[in-house]
Amino acid sequence: MAGQQLARRRLVVTFWASLGVALFVGVLAGVLGDVGRVRPEFAVYALVAVALGVVAAMVLAFWLCVRWWRVADEAAREAHKWSWYWGGTAGLALAAVPFILLHTMPRIAEVLLPVGMSTPQAVVFGMALLGGFQLVGYGLFWAGWWLARR
Amino acid sequence: MKNRLKVLRAERDWSQADLAQRLDVSRQTINALETGKYDPSLPLAFKIARLFGQPIEAIFQDED
């Protein structure tokens, strides 16, 4: 019991330390990105550095998730597994609506997407939309799971 | 699944938070267990049985 509490406290400390590291990596990536814009000859190095920074941040986040999962109690795990499956699937299904609309009626993009959006911006917007739908679905189903068990 | 968790806890004058701490789960989990809206895993059921010194079937009853 005390071991689990100590593990949770360590996790909180590690979480804040990781946020600090992520902030540092983010600032570094931003600086390198600007270097790439100002000095095009360094653009490739800046691109690689930013990509590595993002990968490092993701690995860190995943490692934190694993540590958190080990100290989470079984009901909390069940709530997350249930929300991941049902919330994520429902979000994905809802995200299919704009996807199918844009795929079958490309001209609708002129109405739905902000004016002057470039192709790369539209791709990023689409990815964010997909992730957003899943995240909202996840959150709603997670809250619903706990509300149903109050 | 029905259970006698609330009765057993009350007999010992423990709060939900006390029981949660003894079982190393959250208070919300205890509440979900007591209201019969969440069925524990076998390891947690055994832990509960050991804590109250009773067999699992004396604490949890299948509703079928």
GROMACS .gro file of C-alpha atoms in nm:
model
  214
    1MET     CA    1   0.000   0.000   0.000
    2ALA     CA    2   0.274   0.243   0.100
    3GLY     CA    3   0.474   0.124  -0.200
    4GLN     CA    4   0.191   0.218  -0.435
    5GLN     CA    5   0.157   0.564  -0.276
    6LEU     CA    6   0.530   0.622  -0.310
    7ALA     CA    7   0.510   0.508  -0.673
    8ARG     CA    8   0.227   0.759  -0.733
    9ARG     CA    9   0.427   1.043  -0.573
   10ARG     CA   10   0.729   0.954  -0.787
   11LEU     CA   11   0.506   0.954  -1.093
   12VAL     CA   12   0.385   1.308  -1.015
   13VAL     CA   13   0.745   1.431  -0.976
   14THR     CA   14   0.846   1.254  -1.300
   15PHE     CA   15   0.545   1.406  -1.477
   16TRP     CA   16   0.645   1.763  -1.389
   17ALA     CA   17   1.011   1.694  -1.470
   18SER     CA   18   0.902   1.553  -1.806
   19LEU     CA   19   0.693   1.864  -1.874
   20GLY     CA   20   1.009   2.069  -1.817
   21VAL     CA   21   1.205   1.851  -2.059
   22ALA     CA   22   0.922   1.870  -2.316
   23LEU     CA   23   0.919   2.251  -2.284
   24PHE     CA   24   1.295   2.262  -2.343
   25VAL     CA   25   1.264   2.029  -2.646
   26GLY     CA   26   0.976   2.243  -2.780
   27VAL     CA   27   1.170   2.569  -2.748
   28LEU     CA   28   1.475   2.405  -2.910
   29ALA     CA   29   1.259   2.273  -3.195
   30GLY     CA   30   1.110   2.621  -3.244
   31VAL     CA   31   1.455   2.783  -3.257
   32LEU     CA   32   1.585   2.521  -3.500
   33GLY     CA   33   1.274   2.564  -3.713
   34ASP     CA   34   1.344   2.938  -3.735
   35VAL     CA   35   1.710   2.871  -3.819
   36GLY     CA   36   1.588   2.654  -4.107
   37ARG     CA   37   1.368   2.935  -4.234
   38VAL     CA   38   1.639   3.204  -4.209
   39ARG     CA   39   1.927   2.986  -4.333
   40PRO     CA   40   1.785   2.744  -4.596
   41GLU     CA   41   2.116   2.550  -4.606
   42PHE     CA   42   2.040   2.433  -4.250
   43ALA     CA   43   1.677   2.345  -4.327
   44VAL     CA   44   1.742   1.969  -4.357
   45TYR     CA   45   1.925   1.960  -4.022
   46ALA     CA   46   1.649   2.166  -3.862
   47LEU     CA   47   1.386   1.927  -4.005
   48VAL     CA   48   1.570   1.623  -3.869
   49ALA     CA   49   1.622   1.792  -3.530
   50VAL     CA   50   1.254   1.889  -3.501
   51ALA     CA   51   1.143   1.538  -3.604
   52LEU     CA   52   1.379   1.381  -3.348
   53GLY     CA   53   1.252   1.624  -3.084
   54VAL     CA   54   0.892   1.524  -3.152
   55VAL     CA   55   0.984   1.153  -3.143
   56ALA     CA   56   1.168   1.207  -2.812
   57ALA     CA   57   0.866   1.389  -2.665
   58MET     CA   58   0.634   1.107  -2.779
   59VAL     CA   59   0.861   0.838  -2.631
   60LEU     CA   60   0.868   1.035  -2.305
   61ALA     CA   61   0.489   1.067  -2.306
   62PHE     CA   62   0.448   0.695  -2.376
   63TRP     CA   63   0.688   0.603  -2.097
   64LEU     CA   64   0.491   0.827  -1.858
   65CYS     CA   65   0.167   0.656  -1.971
   66VAL     CA   66   0.316   0.314  -1.894
   67ARG     CA   67   0.424   0.427  -1.547
   68TRP     CA   68   0.084   0.585  -1.482
   69TRP     CA   69  -0.096   0.270  -1.604
   70ARG     CA   70   0.097   0.059  -1.354
   71VAL     CA   71  -0.024   0.265  -1.056
   72ALA     CA   72  -0.381   0.326  -1.181
   73ASP     CA   73  -0.644   0.113  -1.007
   74GLU     CA   74  -0.842  -0.144  -1.202
   75ALA     CA   75  -1.166   0.057  -1.232
   76ALA     CA   76  -0.972   0.355  -1.369
   77ARG     CA   77  -0.807   0.123  -1.624
   78GLU     CA   78  -1.143  -0.027  -1.717
   79ALA     CA   79  -1.291   0.322  -1.769
   80HIS     CA   80  -1.003   0.416  -2.001
   81LYS     CA   81  -1.016   0.090  -2.198
   82TRP     CA   82  -1.392   0.124  -2.243
   83SER     CA   83  -1.362   0.491  -2.346
   84TRP     CA   84  -1.074   0.416  -2.582
   85TYR     CA   85  -1.281   0.152  -2.763
   86TRP     CA   86  -1.630   0.306  -2.767
   87GLY     CA   87  -1.541   0.676  -2.750
   88GLY     CA   88  -1.262   0.644  -3.003
   89THR     CA   89  -1.476   0.437  -3.239
   90ALA     CA   90  -1.775   0.672  -3.208
   91GLY     CA   91  -1.547   0.972  -3.268
   92LEU     CA   92  -1.397   0.804  -3.571
   93ALA     CA   93  -1.745   0.724  -3.706
   94LEU     CA   94  -1.850   1.088  -3.666
   95ALA     CA   95  -1.528   1.206  -3.831
   96ALA     CA   96  -1.622   0.990  -4.129
   97VAL     CA   97  -1.910   1.229  -4.205
   98PRO     CA   98  -1.693   1.527  -4.315
   99PHE     CA   99  -1.443   1.282  -4.468
  100ILE     CA  100  -1.707   1.121  -4.692
  101LEU     CA  101  -1.864   1.460  -4.773
  102LEU     CA  102  -1.526   1.602  -4.881
  103HIS     CA  103  -1.438   1.284  -5.070
  104THR     CA  104  -1.764   1.258  -5.263
  105MET     CA  105  -1.825   1.631  -5.304
  106PRO     CA  106  -1.483   1.801  -5.323
  107ARG     CA  107  -1.639   2.139  -5.403
  108ILE     CA  108  -1.796   2.145  -5.057
  109ALA     CA  109  -1.442   2.206  -4.927
  110GLU     CA  110  -1.472   2.564  -5.052
  111VAL     CA  111  -1.763   2.613  -4.813
  112LEU     CA  112  -1.635   2.410  -4.517
  113LEU     CA  113  -1.266   2.499  -4.509
  114PRO     CA  114  -1.133   2.849  -4.426
  115VAL     CA  115  -1.062   3.067  -4.730
  116GLY     CA  116  -0.706   3.052  -4.865
  117MET     CA  117  -0.609   2.731  -4.687
  118SER     CA  118  -0.314   2.559  -4.853
  119THR     CA  119  -0.302   2.183  -4.917
  120PRO     CA  120  -0.053   2.114  -4.631
  121GLN     CA  121  -0.268   2.326  -4.398
  122ALA     CA  122  -0.578   2.133  -4.508
  123VAL     CA  123  -0.401   1.800  -4.437
  124VAL     CA  124  -0.299   1.920  -4.089
  125PHE     CA  125  -0.654   2.050  -4.032
  126GLY     CA  126  -0.796   1.711  -4.135
  127MET     CA  127  -0.560   1.522  -3.901
  128ALA     CA  128  -0.646   1.756  -3.614
  129LEU     CA  129  -1.017   1.712  -3.688
  130LEU     CA  130  -0.980   1.333  -3.681
  131GLY     CA  131  -0.787   1.339  -3.353
  132GLY     CA  132  -1.026   1.597  -3.210
  133PHE     CA  133  -1.336   1.387  -3.282
  134GLN     CA  134  -1.173   1.083  -3.119
  135LEU     CA  135  -1.055   1.285  -2.818
  136VAL     CA  136  -1.400   1.434  -2.761
  137GLY     CA  137  -1.559   1.089  -2.796
  138TYR     CA  138  -1.305   0.946  -2.552
  139GLY     CA  139  -1.370   1.221  -2.297
  140LEU     CA  140  -1.748   1.194  -2.319
  141PHE     CA  141  -1.748   0.814  -2.283
  142TRP     CA  142  -1.498   0.830  -1.996
  143ALA     CA  143  -1.715   1.083  -1.809
  144GLY     CA  144  -2.024   0.873  -1.888
  145TRP     CA  145  -1.859   0.555  -1.752
  146TRP     CA  146  -1.789   0.718  -1.417
  147LEU     CA  147  -2.123   0.903  -1.400
  148ALA     CA  148  -2.306   0.572  -1.455
  149ARG     CA  149  -2.117   0.423  -1.156
  150ARG     CA  150  -2.165   0.700  -0.900
  151MET     CA  151  -2.350  -0.864  -0.886
  152LYS     CA  152  -2.471  -0.798  -0.531
  153ASN     CA  153  -2.224  -0.761  -0.247
  154ARG     CA  154  -2.204  -0.695   0.128
  155LEU     CA  155  -1.918  -0.448   0.108
  156LYS     CA  156  -2.114  -0.156   0.250
  157VAL     CA  157  -2.235  -0.363   0.548
  158LEU     CA  158  -1.889  -0.506   0.618
  159ARG     CA  159  -1.738  -0.160   0.596
  160ALA     CA  160  -2.001  -0.010   0.825
  161GLU     CA  161  -1.944  -0.288   1.082
  162ARG     CA  162  -1.584  -0.175   1.107
  163ASP     CA  163  -1.679   0.193   1.107
  164TRP     CA  164  -1.464   0.258   0.803
  165SER     CA  165  -1.532   0.533   0.553
  166GLN     CA  166  -1.514   0.464   0.178
  167ALA     CA  167  -1.179   0.644   0.179
  168ASP     CA  168  -1.051   0.415   0.460
  169LEU     CA  169  -1.149   0.104   0.267
  170ALA     CA  170  -1.004   0.249  -0.054
  171GLN     CA  171  -0.672   0.309   0.121
  172ARG     CA  172  -0.667  -0.046   0.262
  173LEU     CA  173  -0.736  -0.196  -0.080
  174ASP     CA  174  -0.513   0.051  -0.265
  175VAL     CA  175  -0.789   0.166  -0.500
  176SER     CA  176  -0.967   0.499  -0.541
  177ARG     CA  177  -1.273   0.602  -0.337
  178GLN     CA  178  -1.470   0.618  -0.663
  179THR     CA  179  -1.389   0.252  -0.721
  180ILE     CA  180  -1.522   0.160  -0.374
  181ASN     CA  181  -1.842   0.353  -0.448
  182ALA     CA  182  -1.885   0.175  -0.782
  183LEU     CA  183  -1.828  -0.162  -0.610
  184GLU     CA  184  -2.071  -0.092  -0.326
  185THR     CA  185  -2.349   0.017  -0.558
  186GLY     CA  186  -2.300  -0.305  -0.756
  187LYS     CA  187  -2.222  -0.111  -1.073
  188TYR     CA  188  -1.871  -0.245  -1.106
  189ASP     CA  189  -1.760  -0.605  -1.054
  190PRO     CA  190  -1.406  -0.645  -0.921
  191SER     CA  191  -1.139  -0.855  -1.086
  192LEU     CA  192  -1.052  -1.187  -0.919
  193PRO     CA  193  -0.730  -1.046  -0.762
  194LEU     CA  194  -0.927  -0.755  -0.609
  195ALA     CA  195  -1.207  -0.989  -0.494
  196PHE     CA  196  -0.948  -1.207  -0.319
  197LYS     CA  197  -0.791  -0.898  -0.163
  198ILE     CA  198  -1.132  -0.788  -0.032
  199ALA     CA  199  -1.200  -1.137   0.102
  200ARG     CA  200  -0.865  -1.145   0.283
  201LEU     CA  201  -0.922  -0.797   0.429
  202PHE     CA  202  -1.260  -0.895   0.575
  203GLY     CA  203  -1.151  -1.248   0.663
  204GLN     CA  204  -1.439  -1.409   0.474
  205PRO     CA  205  -1.469  -1.627   0.165
  206ILE     CA  206  -1.545  -1.448  -0.162
  207GLU     CA  207  -1.891  -1.609  -0.193
  208ALA     CA  208  -1.985  -1.471   0.150
  209ILE     CA  209  -1.921  -1.117   0.022
  210PHE     CA  210  -2.029  -1.136  -0.342
  211GLN     CA  211  -2.350  -1.302  -0.462
  212ASP     CA  212  -2.431  -1.374  -0.823
  213GLU     CA  213  -2.775  -1.235  -0.908
  214ASP     CA  214  -2.860  -1.518  -1.153
   0.00000   0.00000   0.00000
